[in-house]
PDB file of C-alpha atoms and ligand atoms in Angstrom:
ATOM      1  CA  MET L   1       7.922  -4.705   9.763  1.00  0.00           C
ATOM      2  CA  LYS L   2       9.989  -2.018   8.089  1.00  0.00           C
ATOM      3  CA  LEU L   3       9.075   1.623   7.517  1.00  0.00           C
ATOM      4  CA  TYR L   4      10.571   3.572   4.643  1.00  0.00           C
ATOM      5  CA  ASP L   5      10.608   7.194   5.790  1.00  0.00           C
ATOM      6  CA  THR L   6      12.626  10.391   5.617  1.00  0.00           C
ATOM      7  CA  GLN L   7      14.076  12.152   8.596  1.00  0.00           C
ATOM      8  CA  ARG L   8      11.598  15.033   8.781  1.00  0.00           C
ATOM      9  CA  SER L   9       8.464  13.617   7.125  1.00  0.00           C
ATOM     10  CA  GLY L  10       5.365  14.411   9.168  1.00  0.00           C
ATOM     11  CA  ASN L  11       3.451  11.705   7.300  1.00  0.00           C
ATOM     12  CA  ALA L  12       6.021   9.113   8.372  1.00  0.00           C
ATOM     13  CA  TRP L  13       5.988  10.499  11.919  1.00  0.00           C
ATOM     14  CA  LYS L  14       2.291   9.536  12.100  1.00  0.00           C
ATOM     15  CA  VAL L  15       3.278   5.911  11.496  1.00  0.00           C
ATOM     16  CA  ARG L  16       6.240   5.811  13.919  1.00  0.00           C
ATOM     17  CA  LEU L  17       4.166   7.539  16.595  1.00  0.00           C
ATOM     18  CA  PHE L  18       1.281   5.124  16.143  1.00  0.00           C
ATOM     19  CA  ALA L  19       3.504   2.027  16.110  1.00  0.00           C
ATOM     20  CA  SER L  20       5.099   3.256  19.331  1.00  0.00           C
ATOM     21  CA  LEU L  21       1.685   3.851  20.956  1.00  0.00           C
ATOM     22  CA  ARG L  22       0.630   0.336  19.935  1.00  0.00           C
ATOM     23  CA  GLY L  23       3.940  -1.235  20.988  1.00  0.00           C
ATOM     24  CA  ILE L  24       4.622  -2.485  17.447  1.00  0.00           C
ATOM     25  CA  PRO L  25       8.357  -2.690  16.650  1.00  0.00           C
ATOM     26  CA  LEU L  26       9.341  -1.039  13.368  1.00  0.00           C
ATOM     27  CA  GLU L  27      12.660  -1.220  11.602  1.00  0.00           C
ATOM     28  CA  ARG L  28      13.457   2.090   9.861  1.00  0.00           C
ATOM     29  CA  ALA L  29      14.901   2.651   6.397  1.00  0.00           C
ATOM     30  CA  THR L  30      15.458   6.400   6.281  1.00  0.00           C
ATOM     31  CA  LEU L  31      15.768   7.837   2.773  1.00  0.00           C
ATOM     32  CA  SER L  32      16.777  11.290   1.586  1.00  0.00           C
ATOM     33  CA  ILE L  33      14.684  13.342  -0.852  1.00  0.00           C
ATOM     34  CA  ASP L  34      17.669  15.662  -1.479  1.00  0.00           C
ATOM     35  CA  ARG L  35      19.910  12.719  -2.363  1.00  0.00           C
ATOM     36  CA  GLY L  36      17.302  11.494  -4.877  1.00  0.00           C
ATOM     37  CA  ASP L  37      16.468   8.256  -3.028  1.00  0.00           C
ATOM     38  CA  LEU L  38      12.769   8.601  -3.905  1.00  0.00           C
ATOM     39  CA  ARG L  39      13.550   8.848  -7.617  1.00  0.00           C
ATOM     40  CA  THR L  40      15.368   5.523  -7.929  1.00  0.00           C
ATOM     41  CA  ALA L  41      13.844   2.610  -9.849  1.00  0.00           C
ATOM     42  CA  GLU L  42      14.252   0.480  -6.729  1.00  0.00           C
ATOM     43  CA  PHE L  43      12.096   2.818  -4.606  1.00  0.00           C
ATOM     44  CA  ARG L  44       9.514   3.332  -7.341  1.00  0.00           C
ATOM     45  CA  ALA L  45       9.083  -0.428  -7.665  1.00  0.00           C
ATOM     46  CA  LEU L  46       7.777  -0.611  -4.110  1.00  0.00           C
ATOM     47  CA  ALA L  47       6.145   2.843  -3.952  1.00  0.00           C
ATOM     48  CA  PRO L  48       3.885   3.490  -6.964  1.00  0.00           C
ATOM     49  CA  MET L  49       2.985   6.945  -5.608  1.00  0.00           C
ATOM     50  CA  ARG L  50       6.677   7.798  -5.106  1.00  0.00           C
ATOM     51  CA  HIS L  51       6.177   9.105  -1.584  1.00  0.00           C
ATOM     52  CA  VAL L  52       7.095   7.998   1.914  1.00  0.00           C
ATOM     53  CA  PRO L  53       5.833   6.543   4.196  1.00  0.00           C
ATOM     54  CA  ILE L  54       5.854   2.990   2.854  1.00  0.00           C
ATOM     55  CA  LEU L  55       5.315   0.089   5.234  1.00  0.00           C
ATOM     56  CA  GLU L  56       6.878  -3.251   4.366  1.00  0.00           C
ATOM     57  CA  THR L  57       4.929  -6.008   6.107  1.00  0.00           C
ATOM     58  CA  ASP L  58       6.522  -9.164   7.455  1.00  0.00           C
ATOM     59  CA  ASP L  59       5.173 -11.111   4.480  1.00  0.00           C
ATOM     60  CA  GLY L  60       6.836  -8.704   2.050  1.00  0.00           C
ATOM     61  CA  ARG L  61       3.884  -6.512   0.951  1.00  0.00           C
ATOM     62  CA  HIS L  62       4.301  -2.751   0.550  1.00  0.00           C
ATOM     63  CA  VAL L  63       1.585  -0.415   1.827  1.00  0.00           C
ATOM     64  CA  SER L  64       1.438   3.213   0.607  1.00  0.00           C
ATOM     65  CA  GLU L  65      -0.311   6.234   2.166  1.00  0.00           C
ATOM     66  CA  SER L  66      -0.197   7.056   5.861  1.00  0.00           C
ATOM     67  CA  MET L  67      -3.977   6.617   6.253  1.00  0.00           C
ATOM     68  CA  ALA L  68      -3.884   3.053   4.890  1.00  0.00           C
ATOM     69  CA  ILE L  69      -0.846   2.186   7.017  1.00  0.00           C
ATOM     70  CA  LEU L  70      -2.540   3.501  10.174  1.00  0.00           C
ATOM     71  CA  TYR L  71      -5.648   1.475   9.310  1.00  0.00           C
ATOM     72  CA  LEU L  72      -3.573  -1.681   8.935  1.00  0.00           C
ATOM     73  CA  LEU L  73      -1.700  -1.150  12.203  1.00  0.00           C
ATOM     74  CA  ALA L  74      -4.948  -0.358  14.070  1.00  0.00           C
ATOM     75  CA  GLN L  75      -6.585  -3.714  13.356  1.00  0.00           C
ATOM     76  CA  GLY L  76      -7.760  -5.489  16.483  1.00  0.00           C
ATOM     77  CA  SER L  77      -7.618  -2.348  18.636  1.00  0.00           C
ATOM     78  CA  ASP L  78      -9.892   0.494  19.744  1.00  0.00           C
ATOM     79  CA  TRP L  79      -7.886   2.873  17.540  1.00  0.00           C
ATOM     80  CA  TRP L  80     -10.239   1.696  14.755  1.00  0.00           C
ATOM     81  CA  PRO L  81     -13.618   1.801  16.521  1.00  0.00           C
ATOM     82  CA  ALA L  82     -16.103  -1.070  16.329  1.00  0.00           C
ATOM     83  CA  GLU L  83     -19.295   1.028  16.136  1.00  0.00           C
ATOM     84  CA  LEU L  84     -20.337   1.976  12.586  1.00  0.00           C
ATOM     85  CA  HIS L  85     -20.871   5.709  13.119  1.00  0.00           C
ATOM     86  CA  GLU L  86     -17.641   6.011  15.062  1.00  0.00           C
ATOM     87  CA  GLN L  87     -15.915   4.401  12.051  1.00  0.00           C
ATOM     88  CA  VAL L  88     -17.713   6.834   9.747  1.00  0.00           C
ATOM     89  CA  ARG L  89     -16.615   9.871  11.788  1.00  0.00           C
ATOM     90  CA  THR L  90     -13.068   8.517  11.891  1.00  0.00           C
ATOM     91  CA  LEU L  91     -13.067   8.274   8.083  1.00  0.00           C
ATOM     92  CA  THR L  92     -14.530  11.793   7.827  1.00  0.00           C
ATOM     93  CA  TRP L  93     -11.631  13.276   9.796  1.00  0.00           C
ATOM     94  CA  LEU L  94      -9.033  11.133   8.001  1.00  0.00           C
ATOM     95  CA  SER L  95     -10.351  12.478   4.710  1.00  0.00           C
ATOM     96  CA  PHE L  96     -10.350  16.049   6.044  1.00  0.00           C
ATOM     97  CA  GLU L  97      -6.710  15.639   7.076  1.00  0.00           C
ATOM     98  CA  GLN L  98      -5.643  14.635   3.574  1.00  0.00           C
ATOM     99  CA  ASP L  99      -7.903  17.041   1.719  1.00  0.00           C
ATOM    100  CA  ARG L 100      -7.777  20.261   3.766  1.00  0.00           C
ATOM    101  CA  HIS L 101      -5.317  20.034   6.640  1.00  0.00           C
ATOM    102  CA  MET L 102      -1.997  18.382   5.795  1.00  0.00           C
ATOM    103  CA  LYS L 103      -1.122  20.104   2.527  1.00  0.00           C
ATOM    104  CA  PRO L 104      -1.273  23.797   3.543  1.00  0.00           C
ATOM    105  CA  LEU L 105       0.350  23.100   6.908  1.00  0.00           C
ATOM    106  CA  ALA L 106       3.108  20.990   5.287  1.00  0.00           C
ATOM    107  CA  LYS L 107       3.766  23.660   2.637  1.00  0.00           C
ATOM    108  CA  LEU L 108       4.062  26.390   5.259  1.00  0.00           C
ATOM    109  CA  ARG L 109       6.416  24.263   7.375  1.00  0.00           C
ATOM    110  CA  LEU L 110       8.520  23.400   4.330  1.00  0.00           C
ATOM    111  CA  HIS L 111       8.907  26.917   3.011  1.00  0.00           C
ATOM    112  CA  ARG L 112       8.769  29.047   6.173  1.00  0.00           C
ATOM    113  CA  GLY L 113      10.171  26.603   8.759  1.00  0.00           C
ATOM    114  CA  LEU L 114      12.584  24.438   6.790  1.00  0.00           C
ATOM    115  CA  ARG L 115      13.280  27.187   4.223  1.00  0.00           C
ATOM    116  CA  SER L 116      13.044  24.875   1.253  1.00  0.00           C
ATOM    117  CA  HIS L 117      13.718  26.416  -2.165  1.00  0.00           C
ATOM    118  CA  PRO L 118      12.457  27.913  -4.379  1.00  0.00           C
ATOM    119  CA  THR L 119      10.988  30.657  -2.201  1.00  0.00           C
ATOM    120  CA  PRO L 120       7.223  30.737  -2.782  1.00  0.00           C
ATOM    121  CA  ALA L 121       5.376  33.850  -3.924  1.00  0.00           C
ATOM    122  CA  ASP L 122       3.713  35.901  -1.173  1.00  0.00           C
ATOM    123  CA  ASP L 123       0.246  35.128  -2.516  1.00  0.00           C
ATOM    124  CA  GLU L 124       0.964  31.381  -2.248  1.00  0.00           C
ATOM    125  CA  VAL L 125       2.035  31.784   1.378  1.00  0.00           C
ATOM    126  CA  GLN L 126      -1.115  33.827   2.039  1.00  0.00           C
ATOM    127  CA  ARG L 127      -3.288  31.128   0.451  1.00  0.00           C
ATOM    128  CA  TRP L 128      -1.660  28.305   2.468  1.00  0.00           C
ATOM    129  CA  THR L 129      -2.033  30.382   5.634  1.00  0.00           C
ATOM    130  CA  ARG L 130      -5.709  30.996   4.907  1.00  0.00           C
ATOM    131  CA  GLU L 131      -6.320  27.295   4.173  1.00  0.00           C
ATOM    132  CA  ALA L 132      -4.331  26.103   7.197  1.00  0.00           C
ATOM    133  CA  THR L 133      -6.133  28.534   9.494  1.00  0.00           C
ATOM    134  CA  GLU L 134      -9.501  27.393   8.198  1.00  0.00           C
ATOM    135  CA  ALA L 135      -8.548  23.720   8.776  1.00  0.00           C
ATOM    136  CA  LEU L 136      -7.438  24.497  12.336  1.00  0.00           C
ATOM    137  CA  ASP L 137     -10.665  26.460  12.918  1.00  0.00           C
ATOM    138  CA  CYS L 138     -12.644  23.333  11.888  1.00  0.00           C
ATOM    139  CA  MET L 139     -10.628  21.168  14.292  1.00  0.00           C
ATOM    140  CA  GLU L 140     -11.008  23.698  17.100  1.00  0.00           C
ATOM    141  CA  SER L 141     -14.810  23.765  16.696  1.00  0.00           C
ATOM    142  CA  GLN L 142     -15.032  19.972  16.592  1.00  0.00           C
ATOM    143  CA  LEU L 143     -12.807  19.481  19.661  1.00  0.00           C
ATOM    144  CA  ALA L 144     -14.607  22.226  21.597  1.00  0.00           C
ATOM    145  CA  ALA L 145     -17.873  20.374  20.847  1.00  0.00           C
ATOM    146  CA  SER L 146     -16.392  17.027  22.007  1.00  0.00           C
ATOM    147  CA  PRO L 147     -16.327  17.122  25.812  1.00  0.00           C
ATOM    148  CA  ALA L 148     -15.329  14.183  28.011  1.00  0.00           C
ATOM    149  CA  PRO L 149     -16.080  11.300  28.030  1.00  0.00           C
ATOM    150  CA  ARG L 150     -15.758  11.453  24.212  1.00  0.00           C
ATOM    151  CA  PRO L 151     -13.090  14.111  23.779  1.00  0.00           C
ATOM    152  CA  TRP L 152     -11.302  12.877  20.653  1.00  0.00           C
ATOM    153  CA  ILE L 153     -11.633  14.279  17.138  1.00  0.00           C
ATOM    154  CA  ALA L 154     -14.194  11.652  16.015  1.00  0.00           C
ATOM    155  CA  GLN L 155     -16.096  12.137  19.290  1.00  0.00           C
ATOM    156  CA  THR L 156     -15.019   8.765  20.627  1.00  0.00           C
ATOM    157  CA  ALA L 157     -14.072   7.668  24.128  1.00  0.00           C
ATOM    158  CA  HIS L 158     -10.777   6.147  22.887  1.00  0.00           C
ATOM    159  CA  PRO L 159      -8.523   8.075  20.476  1.00  0.00           C
ATOM    160  CA  THR L 160      -8.679   6.880  16.868  1.00  0.00           C
ATOM    161  CA  ILE L 161      -6.273   6.842  13.951  1.00  0.00           C
ATOM    162  CA  ALA L 162      -7.835  10.167  12.889  1.00  0.00           C
ATOM    163  CA  ASP L 163      -6.296  11.785  15.997  1.00  0.00           C
ATOM    164  CA  ILE L 164      -2.907  10.361  15.025  1.00  0.00           C
ATOM    165  CA  ALA L 165      -3.251  11.449  11.393  1.00  0.00           C
ATOM    166  CA  LEU L 166      -4.079  15.019  12.437  1.00  0.00           C
ATOM    167  CA  TYR L 167      -1.458  15.287  15.162  1.00  0.00           C
ATOM    168  CA  PRO L 168       1.937  15.870  13.428  1.00  0.00           C
ATOM    169  CA  TYR L 169       1.104  18.751  11.115  1.00  0.00           C
ATOM    170  CA  THR L 170      -1.024  20.404  13.797  1.00  0.00           C
ATOM    171  CA  ARG L 171       1.871  20.100  16.254  1.00  0.00           C
ATOM    172  CA  MET L 172       4.304  21.593  13.738  1.00  0.00           C
ATOM    173  CA  ALA L 173       1.986  24.439  12.651  1.00  0.00           C
ATOM    174  CA  PRO L 174       4.112  27.053  14.501  1.00  0.00           C
ATOM    175  CA  MET L 175       7.056  26.204  12.201  1.00  0.00           C
ATOM    176  CA  GLY L 176       4.921  27.562   9.357  1.00  0.00           C
ATOM    177  CA  GLY L 177       4.097  30.760  11.241  1.00  0.00           C
ATOM    178  CA  ILE L 178       0.722  29.665  12.685  1.00  0.00           C
ATOM    179  CA  ASP L 179       0.311  30.528  16.340  1.00  0.00           C
ATOM    180  CA  LEU L 180      -1.631  27.822  18.200  1.00  0.00           C
ATOM    181  CA  GLU L 181      -2.288  30.119  21.197  1.00  0.00           C
ATOM    182  CA  GLY L 182      -5.697  31.007  19.792  1.00  0.00           C
ATOM    183  CA  TYR L 183      -6.790  27.361  19.723  1.00  0.00           C
ATOM    184  CA  PRO L 184      -7.411  26.242  23.328  1.00  0.00           C
ATOM    185  CA  ALA L 185      -9.297  23.039  22.485  1.00  0.00           C
ATOM    186  CA  ILE L 186      -6.505  22.009  20.090  1.00  0.00           C
ATOM    187  CA  GLY L 187      -3.967  22.853  22.813  1.00  0.00           C
ATOM    188  CA  ASP L 188      -5.720  20.529  25.293  1.00  0.00           C
ATOM    189  CA  TRP L 189      -5.928  17.787  22.644  1.00  0.00           C
ATOM    190  CA  LEU L 190      -2.175  18.065  21.912  1.00  0.00           C
ATOM    191  CA  VAL L 191      -1.451  17.687  25.633  1.00  0.00           C
ATOM    192  CA  ARG L 192      -3.703  14.609  25.810  1.00  0.00           C
ATOM    193  CA  ILE L 193      -1.961  12.969  22.850  1.00  0.00           C
ATOM    194  CA  GLU L 194       1.495  13.709  24.253  1.00  0.00           C
ATOM    195  CA  ALA L 195       0.471  12.100  27.576  1.00  0.00           C
ATOM    196  CA  LEU L 196      -0.479   8.779  25.928  1.00  0.00           C
ATOM    197  CA  PRO L 197       1.791   5.873  26.976  1.00  0.00           C
ATOM    198  CA  GLY L 198       4.328   5.246  24.208  1.00  0.00           C
ATOM    199  CA  TYR L 199       4.107   8.766  22.723  1.00  0.00           C
ATOM    200  CA  GLN L 200       7.098   9.361  20.471  1.00  0.00           C
ATOM    201  CA  TRP L 201       8.583  12.682  19.402  1.00  0.00           C
ATOM    202  CA  LEU L 202       9.568  13.394  15.816  1.00  0.00           C
ATOM    203  CA  PHE L 203      13.231  13.138  16.827  1.00  0.00           C
ATOM    204  CA  PRO L 204      13.186  10.943  19.939  1.00  0.00           C
ATOM    205  CA  ALA L 205      16.828  11.617  20.787  1.00  0.00           C
ATOM    206  CA  THR L 206      16.253  15.369  21.040  1.00  0.00           C
ATOM    207  CA  PRO L 207      12.775  15.847  22.539  1.00  0.00           C
ATOM    208  CA  ASN L 208      11.278  19.286  22.424  1.00  0.00           C
ATOM    209  CA  SER L 209      13.976  20.939  20.369  1.00  0.00           C
ATOM    210  CA  ASN L 210      12.807  19.749  17.033  1.00  0.00           C
ATOM    211  CA  TYR L 211       9.363  21.049  16.114  1.00  0.00           C
ATOM    212  CA  PHE L 212      10.417  24.631  15.672  1.00  0.00           C
ATOM    213  CA  SER L 213      13.895  24.058  14.319  1.00  0.00           C
ATOM    214  CA  ASN L 214      15.021  24.110  10.701  1.00  0.00           C
ATOM    215  CA  GLU L 215      18.250  22.321  11.545  1.00  0.00           C
ATOM    216  CA  ILE L 216      18.859  18.784  10.330  1.00  0.00           C
ATOM    217  CA  VAL L 217      18.726  16.737  13.514  1.00  0.00           C
ATOM    218  CA  GLN L 218      20.995  13.694  13.410  1.00  0.00           C
ATOM    219  CA  ASP L 219      18.581  11.308  14.992  1.00  0.00           C
ATOM    220  CA  THR L 220      18.297   8.574  12.409  1.00  0.00           C
ATOM    221  CA  PRO L 221      18.900   5.182  13.983  1.00  0.00           C
TER     222      PRO L 221
HETATM  223  N1  GSH W   1      -0.899  11.349   1.102  1.00  0.00           N
HETATM  224  C1  GSH W   1       0.410  10.871   1.466  1.00  0.00           C
HETATM  225  C2  GSH W   1       1.382  12.033   1.421  1.00  0.00           C
HETATM  226  C3  GSH W   1       2.807  11.553   1.602  1.00  0.00           C
HETATM  227  C4  GSH W   1       3.812  12.660   1.368  1.00  0.00           C
HETATM  228  O1  GSH W   1       3.470  13.801   1.001  1.00  0.00           O
HETATM  229  N2  GSH W   1       5.087  12.317   1.594  1.00  0.00           N
HETATM  230  C5  GSH W   1       6.155  13.253   1.389  1.00  0.00           C
HETATM  231  C6  GSH W   1       7.018  13.350   2.645  1.00  0.00           C
HETATM  232  S1  GSH W   1       6.062  13.972   4.009  1.00  0.00           S
HETATM  233  C7  GSH W   1       7.052  12.741   0.255  1.00  0.00           C
HETATM  234  O2  GSH W   1       7.342  11.561   0.187  1.00  0.00           O
HETATM  235  N3  GSH W   1       7.476  13.630  -0.627  1.00  0.00           N
HETATM  236  C8  GSH W   1       8.313  13.234  -1.715  1.00  0.00           C
HETATM  237  C9  GSH W   1       8.904  14.378  -2.467  1.00  0.00           C
HETATM  238  O3  GSH W   1       8.684  15.527  -2.073  1.00  0.00           O
HETATM  239  O4  GSH W   1       9.583  14.109  -3.466  1.00  0.00           O
HETATM  240  C10 GSH W   1       0.373  10.217   2.857  1.00  0.00           C
HETATM  241  O5  GSH W   1      -0.469  10.599   3.679  1.00  0.00           O
HETATM  242  O6  GSH W   1       1.158   9.291   3.106  1.00  0.00           O
END
């Protein structure tokens, strides 16, 4: 299978991280937003929503949206639970990630961490910070109310794709000026995810240096 991504996309990191945890080999086609790769007719033909990540399956289909790609790659594993209400809670947190969590955290990372232009107005930054903080508060409450033996975000015994979907932008929140010190349950959850066999950093060649850096890290295979 082949993953169309960009070097710093947190949404694509979800997919590479999950494939690595599952032991699924992925070829990478790394595109550049700045170079205009996502605006070409060739890319748009396989990506109707014009975003990465896009997964190309071995039989030549193209799957858009990180949530759908994670669902596909989870088939046949405990990462997509068998019990109905565990599935329902997994969907609840996947929806929360797309609706309330990813966007404000990604905007803050982009404009405060990666210093993308144009510079946003102060009131926009304040709004994203308020929304991101509220999303993290929701996660903190849920994780604090999810003790072992069901410590994951959907209150399951095995982590689910909702944990993977929520991980990258939570992990990179400090790049956008959000201090995770005040979130002890989230801190423990991050440690648990990073201890999973097959865990993969955003830039595997330069572990640890990359979450808080606005440098372009030359890590693309
Ligand atoms: N809901 C989508 C969001 C994907 C998304 O926002 N991708 C960004 C990179 S992280 C992108 O392709 N942006 C294109 C652009 O800014 O032109 C998902 O979860 O996959």
